[in-house]
Short mmCIF file of C-alpha atoms and ligand atoms in Angstrom, two decimals:
data_model
loop_
_atom_site.label_atom_id
_atom_site.label_comp_id
_atom_site.label_asym_id
_atom_site.label_seq_id
_atom_site.Cartn_x
_atom_site.Cartn_y
_atom_site.Cartn_z
CA MET A 29 -67.32 3.16 -139.18
CA ALA A 30 -65.98 0.71 -141.76
CA ARG A 31 -64.44 -2.58 -140.64
CA LEU A 32 -61.07 -3.97 -141.66
CA SER A 33 -60.57 -7.63 -142.53
CA VAL A 34 -56.87 -8.44 -142.73
CA ASN A 35 -55.82 -10.91 -145.41
CA VAL A 36 -52.89 -12.98 -144.09
CA ASP A 37 -52.17 -14.95 -147.30
CA HIS A 38 -48.77 -13.38 -147.77
CA VAL A 39 -47.52 -14.47 -144.37
CA ALA A 40 -48.06 -17.97 -145.75
CA THR A 41 -46.36 -16.95 -149.03
CA VAL A 42 -43.13 -16.29 -147.10
CA ARG A 43 -43.44 -19.57 -145.20
CA GLN A 44 -44.07 -21.56 -148.37
CA ALA A 45 -41.00 -20.01 -150.05
CA ARG A 46 -38.97 -22.35 -147.81
CA LEU A 47 -41.65 -24.93 -147.03
CA ALA A 48 -40.95 -24.04 -143.40
CA ASN A 49 -43.07 -23.72 -140.25
CA GLU A 50 -42.74 -19.97 -139.94
CA PRO A 51 -43.95 -17.30 -140.24
CA ASP A 52 -47.34 -18.69 -139.30
CA PRO A 53 -50.48 -17.00 -140.70
CA VAL A 54 -52.38 -18.25 -137.65
CA GLU A 55 -50.14 -16.29 -135.30
CA ALA A 56 -50.30 -13.30 -137.65
CA ALA A 57 -54.11 -13.45 -137.52
CA LEU A 58 -54.16 -13.49 -133.72
CA ARG A 59 -51.80 -10.52 -133.59
CA ALA A 60 -53.87 -8.66 -136.21
CA GLU A 61 -56.99 -9.17 -134.11
CA THR A 62 -55.19 -7.94 -131.00
CA ALA A 63 -54.24 -4.80 -132.94
CA GLY A 64 -57.87 -4.09 -133.83
CA ALA A 65 -58.69 -6.04 -137.02
CA ASP A 66 -62.41 -6.77 -137.30
CA GLY A 67 -61.89 -9.92 -139.32
CA ILE A 68 -59.38 -12.26 -140.94
CA THR A 69 -59.43 -13.23 -144.61
CA VAL A 70 -57.62 -16.12 -146.31
CA HIS A 71 -57.74 -17.38 -149.88
CA LEU A 72 -57.44 -21.15 -150.09
CA ARG A 73 -56.29 -21.54 -153.67
CA GLU A 74 -56.65 -24.70 -155.70
CA ASP A 75 -52.83 -24.95 -156.03
CA ARG A 76 -52.31 -24.23 -152.28
CA ARG A 77 -49.56 -21.78 -153.15
CA HIS A 78 -49.86 -19.95 -149.82
CA ILE A 79 -52.65 -20.84 -147.36
CA GLN A 80 -52.80 -24.57 -146.54
CA ASP A 81 -55.76 -26.62 -145.33
CA ARG A 82 -54.13 -26.82 -141.89
CA ASP A 83 -54.09 -23.00 -141.66
CA LEU A 84 -57.79 -22.80 -142.38
CA LEU A 85 -58.67 -25.42 -139.77
CA LEU A 86 -56.58 -23.71 -137.10
CA LEU A 87 -57.92 -20.28 -138.00
CA ARG A 88 -61.47 -21.57 -137.63
CA ARG A 89 -60.62 -22.64 -134.10
CA THR A 90 -58.73 -19.51 -133.10
CA VAL A 91 -60.17 -16.47 -134.90
CA LYS A 92 -62.36 -14.55 -132.48
CA THR A 93 -63.67 -11.96 -134.94
CA ARG A 94 -64.98 -13.08 -138.35
CA LEU A 95 -63.28 -15.54 -140.65
CA ASN A 96 -63.75 -14.86 -144.35
CA LEU A 97 -62.75 -17.63 -146.77
CA GLU A 98 -62.02 -16.50 -150.31
CA MET A 99 -62.38 -19.38 -152.72
CA ALA A 100 -63.33 -20.43 -156.24
CA ALA A 101 -66.79 -21.90 -156.81
CA THR A 102 -65.60 -25.51 -157.18
CA GLU A 103 -66.87 -28.79 -155.73
CA GLU A 104 -63.72 -29.19 -153.63
CA MET A 105 -64.03 -25.74 -152.07
CA HIS A 106 -67.74 -26.23 -151.51
CA SER A 107 -67.07 -29.33 -149.38
CA ILE A 108 -64.29 -27.57 -147.47
CA ALA A 109 -66.50 -24.56 -146.72
CA LEU A 110 -69.32 -26.76 -145.45
CA GLU A 111 -66.91 -28.66 -143.23
CA VAL A 112 -64.97 -25.67 -141.86
CA LYS A 113 -67.93 -23.26 -141.68
CA PRO A 114 -66.21 -19.88 -141.98
CA ASP A 115 -68.41 -16.92 -141.05
CA MET A 116 -68.30 -15.77 -144.62
CA VAL A 117 -67.25 -17.01 -148.04
CA THR A 118 -66.18 -14.63 -150.80
CA LEU A 119 -66.41 -16.29 -154.19
CA VAL A 120 -63.63 -15.22 -156.55
CA PRO A 121 -62.57 -16.27 -160.04
CA GLU A 122 -59.29 -18.18 -159.99
CA LYS A 123 -56.69 -18.85 -162.65
CA ARG A 124 -53.60 -20.92 -161.99
CA GLN A 125 -51.17 -18.58 -163.75
CA GLU A 126 -52.29 -15.32 -162.13
CA LEU A 127 -50.17 -13.61 -159.48
CA THR A 128 -53.32 -12.50 -157.68
CA THR A 129 -57.06 -12.34 -158.42
CA GLU A 130 -57.32 -10.38 -161.65
CA GLY A 131 -60.95 -9.34 -161.87
CA GLY A 132 -64.49 -9.88 -160.73
CA LEU A 133 -66.62 -12.98 -161.32
CA ASP A 134 -68.37 -13.64 -164.61
CA LEU A 135 -71.89 -14.01 -163.26
CA ARG A 136 -73.63 -14.40 -166.61
CA THR A 137 -72.00 -17.66 -167.68
CA HIS A 138 -72.87 -19.91 -164.74
CA THR A 139 -75.83 -18.10 -163.20
CA GLU A 140 -77.93 -21.14 -162.32
CA SER A 141 -75.10 -23.21 -160.83
CA LEU A 142 -73.94 -20.17 -158.83
CA LYS A 143 -77.47 -19.74 -157.47
CA ARG A 144 -77.40 -23.31 -156.17
CA PHE A 145 -73.85 -22.94 -154.86
CA VAL A 146 -74.68 -19.74 -152.95
CA ALA A 147 -77.97 -21.11 -151.60
CA SER A 148 -76.37 -24.25 -150.18
CA LEU A 149 -73.73 -22.23 -148.31
CA ARG A 150 -76.29 -19.75 -147.02
CA ASP A 151 -78.48 -22.65 -145.87
CA ALA A 152 -75.50 -23.66 -143.71
CA SER A 153 -75.54 -20.14 -142.16
CA ILE A 154 -72.48 -18.96 -144.10
CA ASP A 155 -72.72 -15.45 -145.57
CA VAL A 156 -71.72 -15.41 -149.24
CA ASN A 157 -70.25 -12.37 -150.96
CA LEU A 158 -69.44 -12.26 -154.67
CA PHE A 159 -66.28 -10.49 -155.80
CA ILE A 160 -67.39 -8.28 -158.67
CA ASP A 161 -66.14 -5.54 -160.93
CA PRO A 162 -67.73 -2.16 -160.21
CA VAL A 163 -70.39 -2.38 -162.92
CA PRO A 164 -74.19 -2.17 -162.45
CA ASP A 165 -74.87 -5.46 -164.23
CA ALA A 166 -72.66 -7.41 -161.80
CA VAL A 167 -74.39 -5.82 -158.82
CA LYS A 168 -77.84 -6.69 -160.17
CA MET A 169 -76.74 -10.23 -161.02
CA SER A 170 -75.35 -10.69 -157.48
CA HIS A 171 -78.74 -9.75 -156.11
CA ARG A 172 -80.50 -12.13 -158.52
CA ILE A 173 -78.12 -14.96 -157.60
CA GLY A 174 -79.05 -14.56 -153.94
CA ALA A 175 -75.71 -13.42 -152.49
CA SER A 176 -75.61 -11.83 -149.04
CA GLY A 177 -73.43 -9.10 -150.45
CA VAL A 178 -70.72 -8.04 -152.85
CA GLU A 179 -67.05 -7.27 -152.57
CA VAL A 180 -66.36 -4.54 -155.09
CA HIS A 181 -63.05 -4.96 -156.92
CA THR A 182 -60.91 -1.89 -156.32
CA GLY A 183 -57.95 -3.03 -158.45
CA LEU A 184 -58.39 -0.53 -161.29
CA TYR A 185 -58.81 2.32 -158.80
CA ALA A 186 -55.62 1.21 -157.03
CA GLU A 187 -53.70 1.01 -160.31
CA ALA A 188 -54.91 4.36 -161.69
CA ARG A 189 -51.87 6.48 -162.45
CA THR A 190 -53.51 9.85 -163.10
CA ALA A 191 -55.87 11.90 -160.93
CA ARG A 192 -58.45 11.79 -163.72
CA ASP A 193 -58.39 7.98 -163.97
CA ARG A 194 -58.63 7.72 -160.20
CA ILE A 195 -61.72 9.93 -160.13
CA VAL A 196 -63.35 7.90 -162.92
CA GLU A 197 -62.72 4.63 -161.04
CA LEU A 198 -63.86 6.09 -157.74
CA LYS A 199 -67.14 7.13 -159.36
CA ARG A 200 -67.65 3.65 -160.83
CA ILE A 201 -67.07 2.13 -157.40
CA SER A 202 -69.29 4.63 -155.64
CA ASP A 203 -72.16 4.09 -158.14
CA SER A 204 -71.92 0.31 -157.70
CA VAL A 205 -71.81 0.64 -153.93
CA MET A 206 -74.96 2.81 -153.90
CA LEU A 207 -76.79 0.38 -156.19
CA ALA A 208 -75.80 -2.59 -154.04
CA LYS A 209 -77.03 -0.77 -150.94
CA ARG A 210 -80.36 0.02 -152.62
CA LEU A 211 -80.76 -3.68 -153.41
CA GLY A 212 -80.14 -4.59 -149.78
CA LEU A 213 -76.74 -6.20 -150.33
CA LYS A 214 -73.88 -5.98 -147.86
CA VAL A 215 -71.08 -3.94 -149.39
CA HIS A 216 -67.41 -4.73 -149.02
CA ALA A 217 -64.44 -3.60 -151.13
CA GLY A 218 -60.90 -4.67 -151.69
CA HIS A 219 -57.86 -5.42 -153.81
CA GLY A 220 -54.73 -3.34 -154.20
CA LEU A 221 -55.61 -0.95 -151.36
CA ASP A 222 -52.71 0.58 -149.45
CA TYR A 223 -51.88 3.30 -146.93
CA HIS A 224 -52.10 6.01 -149.61
CA ASN A 225 -55.04 5.10 -151.80
CA ILE A 226 -57.30 4.01 -148.91
CA LYS A 227 -58.18 7.59 -147.92
CA ASP A 228 -60.42 8.56 -150.86
CA ILE A 229 -62.17 5.23 -151.02
CA ALA A 230 -62.72 5.10 -147.26
CA SER A 231 -64.71 8.31 -147.64
CA ILE A 232 -67.47 6.27 -149.35
CA ARG A 233 -69.42 5.77 -146.15
CA GLU A 234 -71.62 2.99 -147.49
CA ILE A 235 -68.69 0.56 -147.75
CA GLU A 236 -69.04 -1.58 -144.64
CA GLU A 237 -65.79 -3.52 -144.79
CA PHE A 238 -62.41 -3.46 -146.53
CA ALA A 239 -60.36 -6.61 -147.23
CA ILE A 240 -56.69 -5.64 -147.31
CA GLY A 241 -53.66 -7.92 -147.41
CA PHE A 242 -50.52 -7.19 -149.35
CA SER A 243 -49.85 -3.62 -148.19
CA ILE A 244 -50.35 -4.53 -144.52
CA ILE A 245 -48.13 -7.62 -144.64
CA ALA A 246 -45.47 -5.69 -146.61
CA ARG A 247 -45.42 -2.93 -144.00
CA SER A 248 -45.26 -5.46 -141.14
CA ILE A 249 -41.76 -6.42 -142.24
CA TYR A 250 -40.59 -3.03 -141.01
CA THR A 251 -43.05 -2.19 -138.24
CA GLY A 252 -44.43 -5.50 -137.01
CA ILE A 253 -47.95 -6.59 -137.85
CA GLU A 254 -49.59 -4.91 -134.85
CA GLU A 255 -48.41 -1.44 -135.86
CA ALA A 256 -49.25 -2.05 -139.54
CA VAL A 257 -52.79 -3.14 -138.65
CA ARG A 258 -53.35 -0.32 -136.15
CA GLU A 259 -52.46 2.28 -138.76
CA MET A 260 -54.77 0.75 -141.39
CA VAL A 261 -57.62 0.50 -138.87
CA ARG A 262 -57.14 4.22 -138.21
CA LEU A 263 -57.25 5.08 -141.92
CA VAL A 264 -60.23 2.86 -142.70
CA SER A 265 -62.32 4.28 -139.90
N1 PXP B 18 -60.21 -9.20 -151.97
C1 PXP B 18 -60.06 -10.23 -152.80
C2 PXP B 18 -61.29 -10.85 -153.37
C3 PXP B 18 -58.80 -10.74 -153.13
O1 PXP B 18 -58.68 -11.79 -153.96
C4 PXP B 18 -57.66 -10.16 -152.51
C5 PXP B 18 -56.30 -10.73 -152.79
O2 PXP B 18 -56.22 -11.99 -152.23
C6 PXP B 18 -57.86 -9.09 -151.63
C7 PXP B 18 -59.14 -8.61 -151.39
C8 PXP B 18 -56.71 -8.41 -150.94
O3 PXP B 18 -55.97 -7.75 -151.91
P1 PXP B 18 -54.56 -7.11 -151.52
O4 PXP B 18 -53.70 -8.24 -151.07
O5 PXP B 18 -54.11 -6.48 -152.80
O6 PXP B 18 -54.82 -6.12 -150.42
#
């Protein structure tokens, strides 16, 4: 049965719109766990546009499941990860102008420095996943770099507008997932998944965990976060 890690970034997005104290992503995380989430994900961005350092520190003290920190492979984030010690780090590419993460990591350009980066986090008992596009080369490079696993980018699948495009993307994802499994990597997936498109992708049994944020937080406005999480847990599993 696949696990669900709930990304609470967009609770912080609403708070930051008014630089207020609420809604609090820490409370959202606790409620998500109560509703059955298997983990909590936050992306601490360089520009701190949503999650703040204070959120991360409090989440580390309060999350009872698994805390996954999405971050760029920078010196600053490296120090923060070693200090906070999340259960897992997911390395993502980050651009200041983007609305959200736009694609997988380029693993060919900085292979050696990424190897060192990943090794030092793993030495501190932090699992390290690499966020990659669903292509064989990225899976093989992740293995060579020494990652614990991969998070396969599902953005193109989520954006596919025709049944044919969706099938093509699903096949790319499924091939990458199988290859990652064969190489002994942990396999997660995420980005752009919602209550409709989750069904087909959740049928790929080898995917161990889904990281889902926007659709759950959007639905919580109408249903409350507990109901939104419960329904996604049901669909994922
Ligand atoms: N996985 C990664 C690596 C991401 O960067 C994001 C967005 O922060 C997600 C999953 C969640 O994507 P969404 O908010 O579209 O569900």
